[in-house]
């Protein structure tokens, strides 16, 4: 198991006060846990920028399934990347609108390419890539 190391941080009091108020609002019980989460977030962001390691992301898509045969078009696109798309969840929001959550695994550059393709498909009302991590080396 990883050894825990204590270290000090110097920062302006007003900045610390704002930080303390925010982490309390968010429900953190102490600064250490909040700072650990910030560091993990920063490391994951770095992984996505470098694009060397395998990672995972979720693409959210909202569209009207009756328009432009969008359900078929989006399914075809996903089949083209069946080796990277590890799961998809389809939710019927109302009579016309659908929410599709597509989980993509691979190098970040490839995930972004697939996400951009899905999101830019004509007729998609809303699309967003949410970056995540496979959790390796994030103790
Ligand atoms: Ni639907």
mmCIF file of C-alpha atoms and ligand atoms in Angstrom:
data_model
loop_
_atom_site.group_PDB
_atom_site.id
_atom_site.type_symbol
_atom_site.label_atom_id
_atom_site.label_comp_id
_atom_site.label_asym_id
_atom_site.label_seq_id
_atom_site.Cartn_x
_atom_site.Cartn_y
_atom_site.Cartn_z
ATOM 1 C CA UNK A 1 0.000 0.000 0.000
ATOM 2 C CA UNK A 2 1.101 3.570 -0.684
ATOM 3 C CA UNK A 3 2.731 5.430 2.183
ATOM 4 C CA UNK A 4 0.847 8.555 3.212
ATOM 5 C CA UNK A 5 3.003 11.685 3.229
ATOM 6 C CA UNK A 6 2.112 14.919 5.018
ATOM 7 C CA UNK A 7 3.153 18.224 3.506
ATOM 8 C CA UNK A 8 2.420 21.892 4.117
ATOM 9 C CA UNK A 9 0.891 24.358 1.684
ATOM 10 C CA UNK A 10 1.310 28.150 1.872
ATOM 11 C CA UNK A 11 -1.503 30.250 0.486
ATOM 12 C CA UNK A 12 -3.368 33.508 1.220
ATOM 13 C CA UNK A 13 -5.855 33.286 4.077
ATOM 14 C CA UNK A 14 -8.717 34.604 1.974
ATOM 15 C CA UNK A 15 -8.131 31.882 -0.606
ATOM 16 C CA UNK A 16 -8.138 29.216 2.081
ATOM 17 C CA UNK A 17 -11.363 30.609 3.575
ATOM 18 C CA UNK A 18 -13.107 30.435 0.221
ATOM 19 C CA UNK A 19 -11.786 26.910 -0.312
ATOM 20 C CA UNK A 20 -12.990 25.811 3.134
ATOM 21 C CA UNK A 21 -16.478 27.226 2.525
ATOM 22 C CA UNK A 22 -16.716 25.492 -0.845
ATOM 23 C CA UNK A 23 -15.539 22.069 0.330
ATOM 24 C CA UNK A 24 -17.891 22.283 3.306
ATOM 25 C CA UNK A 25 -20.770 23.083 0.915
ATOM 26 C CA UNK A 26 -19.772 20.120 -1.239
ATOM 27 C CA UNK A 27 -19.760 17.843 1.786
ATOM 28 C CA UNK A 28 -16.067 17.140 2.323
ATOM 29 C CA UNK A 29 -15.269 16.341 5.936
ATOM 30 C CA UNK A 30 -11.700 17.625 5.684
ATOM 31 C CA UNK A 31 -9.266 19.488 3.435
ATOM 32 C CA UNK A 32 -7.083 16.454 2.765
ATOM 33 C CA UNK A 33 -9.831 14.553 0.972
ATOM 34 C CA UNK A 34 -10.742 17.627 -1.102
ATOM 35 C CA UNK A 35 -7.103 18.221 -2.057
ATOM 36 C CA UNK A 36 -6.621 14.520 -2.939
ATOM 37 C CA UNK A 37 -9.619 14.779 -5.283
ATOM 38 C CA UNK A 38 -8.215 17.949 -6.877
ATOM 39 C CA UNK A 39 -4.856 16.257 -7.464
ATOM 40 C CA UNK A 40 -6.543 13.186 -8.999
ATOM 41 C CA UNK A 41 -8.613 15.460 -11.233
ATOM 42 C CA UNK A 42 -5.447 17.239 -12.369
ATOM 43 C CA UNK A 43 -3.657 13.949 -13.060
ATOM 44 C CA UNK A 44 -6.587 12.615 -15.100
ATOM 45 C CA UNK A 45 -6.707 15.895 -17.041
ATOM 46 C CA UNK A 46 -3.006 15.454 -17.781
ATOM 47 C CA UNK A 47 -3.574 11.901 -19.004
ATOM 48 C CA UNK A 48 -6.204 13.181 -21.432
ATOM 49 C CA UNK A 49 -3.863 15.917 -22.688
ATOM 50 C CA UNK A 50 -0.963 13.528 -23.269
ATOM 51 C CA UNK A 51 -3.112 10.912 -24.957
ATOM 52 C CA UNK A 52 -0.648 8.078 -24.302
ATOM 53 C CA UNK A 53 -2.546 5.939 -21.805
ATOM 54 C CA UNK A 54 -5.753 4.007 -22.159
ATOM 55 C CA UNK A 55 -8.653 5.842 -20.604
ATOM 56 C CA UNK A 56 -12.435 5.990 -20.719
ATOM 57 C CA UNK A 57 -15.101 8.598 -21.396
ATOM 58 C CA UNK A 58 -18.854 8.914 -21.699
ATOM 59 C CA UNK A 59 -20.612 10.614 -24.590
ATOM 60 C CA UNK A 60 -24.098 11.963 -23.809
ATOM 61 C CA UNK A 61 -26.354 12.515 -26.804
ATOM 62 C CA UNK A 62 -29.875 13.957 -26.894
ATOM 63 C CA UNK A 63 -31.806 13.656 -30.129
ATOM 64 C CA UNK A 64 -35.222 13.151 -31.686
ATOM 65 C CA UNK A 65 -35.216 9.562 -32.910
ATOM 66 C CA UNK A 66 -37.883 10.306 -35.551
ATOM 67 C CA UNK A 67 -35.753 12.894 -37.331
ATOM 68 C CA UNK A 68 -33.376 11.899 -40.122
ATOM 69 C CA UNK A 69 -33.385 8.263 -38.999
ATOM 70 C CA UNK A 70 -30.998 9.421 -36.317
ATOM 71 C CA UNK A 71 -31.290 6.275 -34.248
ATOM 72 C CA UNK A 72 -30.083 4.254 -37.238
ATOM 73 C CA UNK A 73 -27.331 6.728 -38.148
ATOM 74 C CA UNK A 74 -25.971 6.838 -34.593
ATOM 75 C CA UNK A 75 -26.140 3.063 -34.240
ATOM 76 C CA UNK A 76 -24.237 2.639 -37.535
ATOM 77 C CA UNK A 77 -21.540 5.005 -36.285
ATOM 78 C CA UNK A 78 -21.212 3.057 -33.057
ATOM 79 C CA UNK A 79 -20.873 -0.219 -34.963
ATOM 80 C CA UNK A 80 -17.968 1.304 -36.875
ATOM 81 C CA UNK A 81 -16.171 1.644 -33.535
ATOM 82 C CA UNK A 82 -17.399 -1.537 -31.844
ATOM 83 C CA UNK A 83 -13.868 -2.259 -30.562
ATOM 84 C CA UNK A 84 -13.762 1.038 -28.621
ATOM 85 C CA UNK A 85 -17.390 1.403 -27.526
ATOM 86 C CA UNK A 86 -17.799 -0.850 -24.526
ATOM 87 C CA UNK A 87 -21.384 0.000 -23.600
ATOM 88 C CA UNK A 88 -24.354 2.140 -24.575
ATOM 89 C CA UNK A 89 -27.495 3.023 -22.670
ATOM 90 C CA UNK A 90 -30.573 4.314 -24.447
ATOM 91 C CA UNK A 91 -33.272 6.162 -22.518
ATOM 92 C CA UNK A 92 -36.599 7.272 -24.067
ATOM 93 C CA UNK A 93 -37.078 10.715 -22.489
ATOM 94 C CA UNK A 94 -40.526 11.320 -23.976
ATOM 95 C CA UNK A 95 -42.405 10.436 -27.196
ATOM 96 C CA UNK A 96 -39.667 11.894 -29.410
ATOM 97 C CA UNK A 97 -36.527 12.631 -27.456
ATOM 98 C CA UNK A 98 -33.883 10.090 -26.561
ATOM 99 C CA UNK A 99 -30.839 10.240 -24.331
ATOM 100 C CA UNK A 100 -28.015 7.943 -25.312
ATOM 101 C CA UNK A 101 -24.969 7.399 -23.095
ATOM 102 C CA UNK A 102 -22.067 5.853 -24.957
ATOM 103 C CA UNK A 103 -19.037 4.617 -22.999
ATOM 104 C CA UNK A 104 -15.827 4.727 -25.031
ATOM 105 C CA UNK A 105 -12.493 3.179 -23.983
ATOM 106 C CA UNK A 106 -9.105 3.742 -25.601
ATOM 107 C CA UNK A 107 -6.524 6.483 -26.085
ATOM 108 C CA UNK A 108 -7.956 9.943 -25.438
ATOM 109 C CA UNK A 109 -7.327 11.068 -29.022
ATOM 110 C CA UNK A 110 -9.403 8.159 -30.342
ATOM 111 C CA UNK A 111 -12.167 8.749 -27.764
ATOM 112 C CA UNK A 112 -12.346 12.432 -28.726
ATOM 113 C CA UNK A 113 -12.517 11.513 -32.412
ATOM 114 C CA UNK A 114 -15.443 9.137 -31.850
ATOM 115 C CA UNK A 115 -17.181 11.623 -29.538
ATOM 116 C CA UNK A 116 -16.766 14.491 -32.023
ATOM 117 C CA UNK A 117 -18.219 12.342 -34.797
ATOM 118 C CA UNK A 118 -21.281 11.375 -32.728
ATOM 119 C CA UNK A 119 -21.861 14.878 -31.331
ATOM 120 C CA UNK A 120 -21.525 16.600 -34.717
ATOM 121 C CA UNK A 121 -24.041 14.294 -36.377
ATOM 122 C CA UNK A 122 -26.751 16.401 -37.981
ATOM 123 C CA UNK A 123 -29.859 16.472 -35.793
ATOM 124 C CA UNK A 124 -28.173 15.781 -32.461
ATOM 125 C CA UNK A 125 -29.607 18.466 -30.165
ATOM 126 C CA UNK A 126 -27.074 18.121 -27.395
ATOM 127 C CA UNK A 127 -23.827 16.249 -27.111
ATOM 128 C CA UNK A 128 -21.091 16.224 -24.524
ATOM 129 C CA UNK A 129 -18.008 14.162 -23.806
ATOM 130 C CA UNK A 130 -17.349 13.561 -20.132
ATOM 131 C CA UNK A 131 -13.781 12.492 -19.466
ATOM 132 C CA UNK A 132 -13.112 9.801 -16.888
ATOM 133 C CA UNK A 133 -10.340 7.389 -16.000
ATOM 134 C CA UNK A 134 -9.780 3.667 -15.691
ATOM 135 C CA UNK A 135 -8.461 4.458 -12.202
ATOM 136 C CA UNK A 136 -4.949 3.084 -12.611
ATOM 137 C CA UNK A 137 -2.318 4.695 -10.341
ATOM 138 C CA UNK A 138 -4.870 6.926 -8.611
ATOM 139 C CA UNK A 139 -4.494 5.776 -5.012
HETATM 140 NI NI1 LIG B 1 -35.539 6.416 -27.540
#
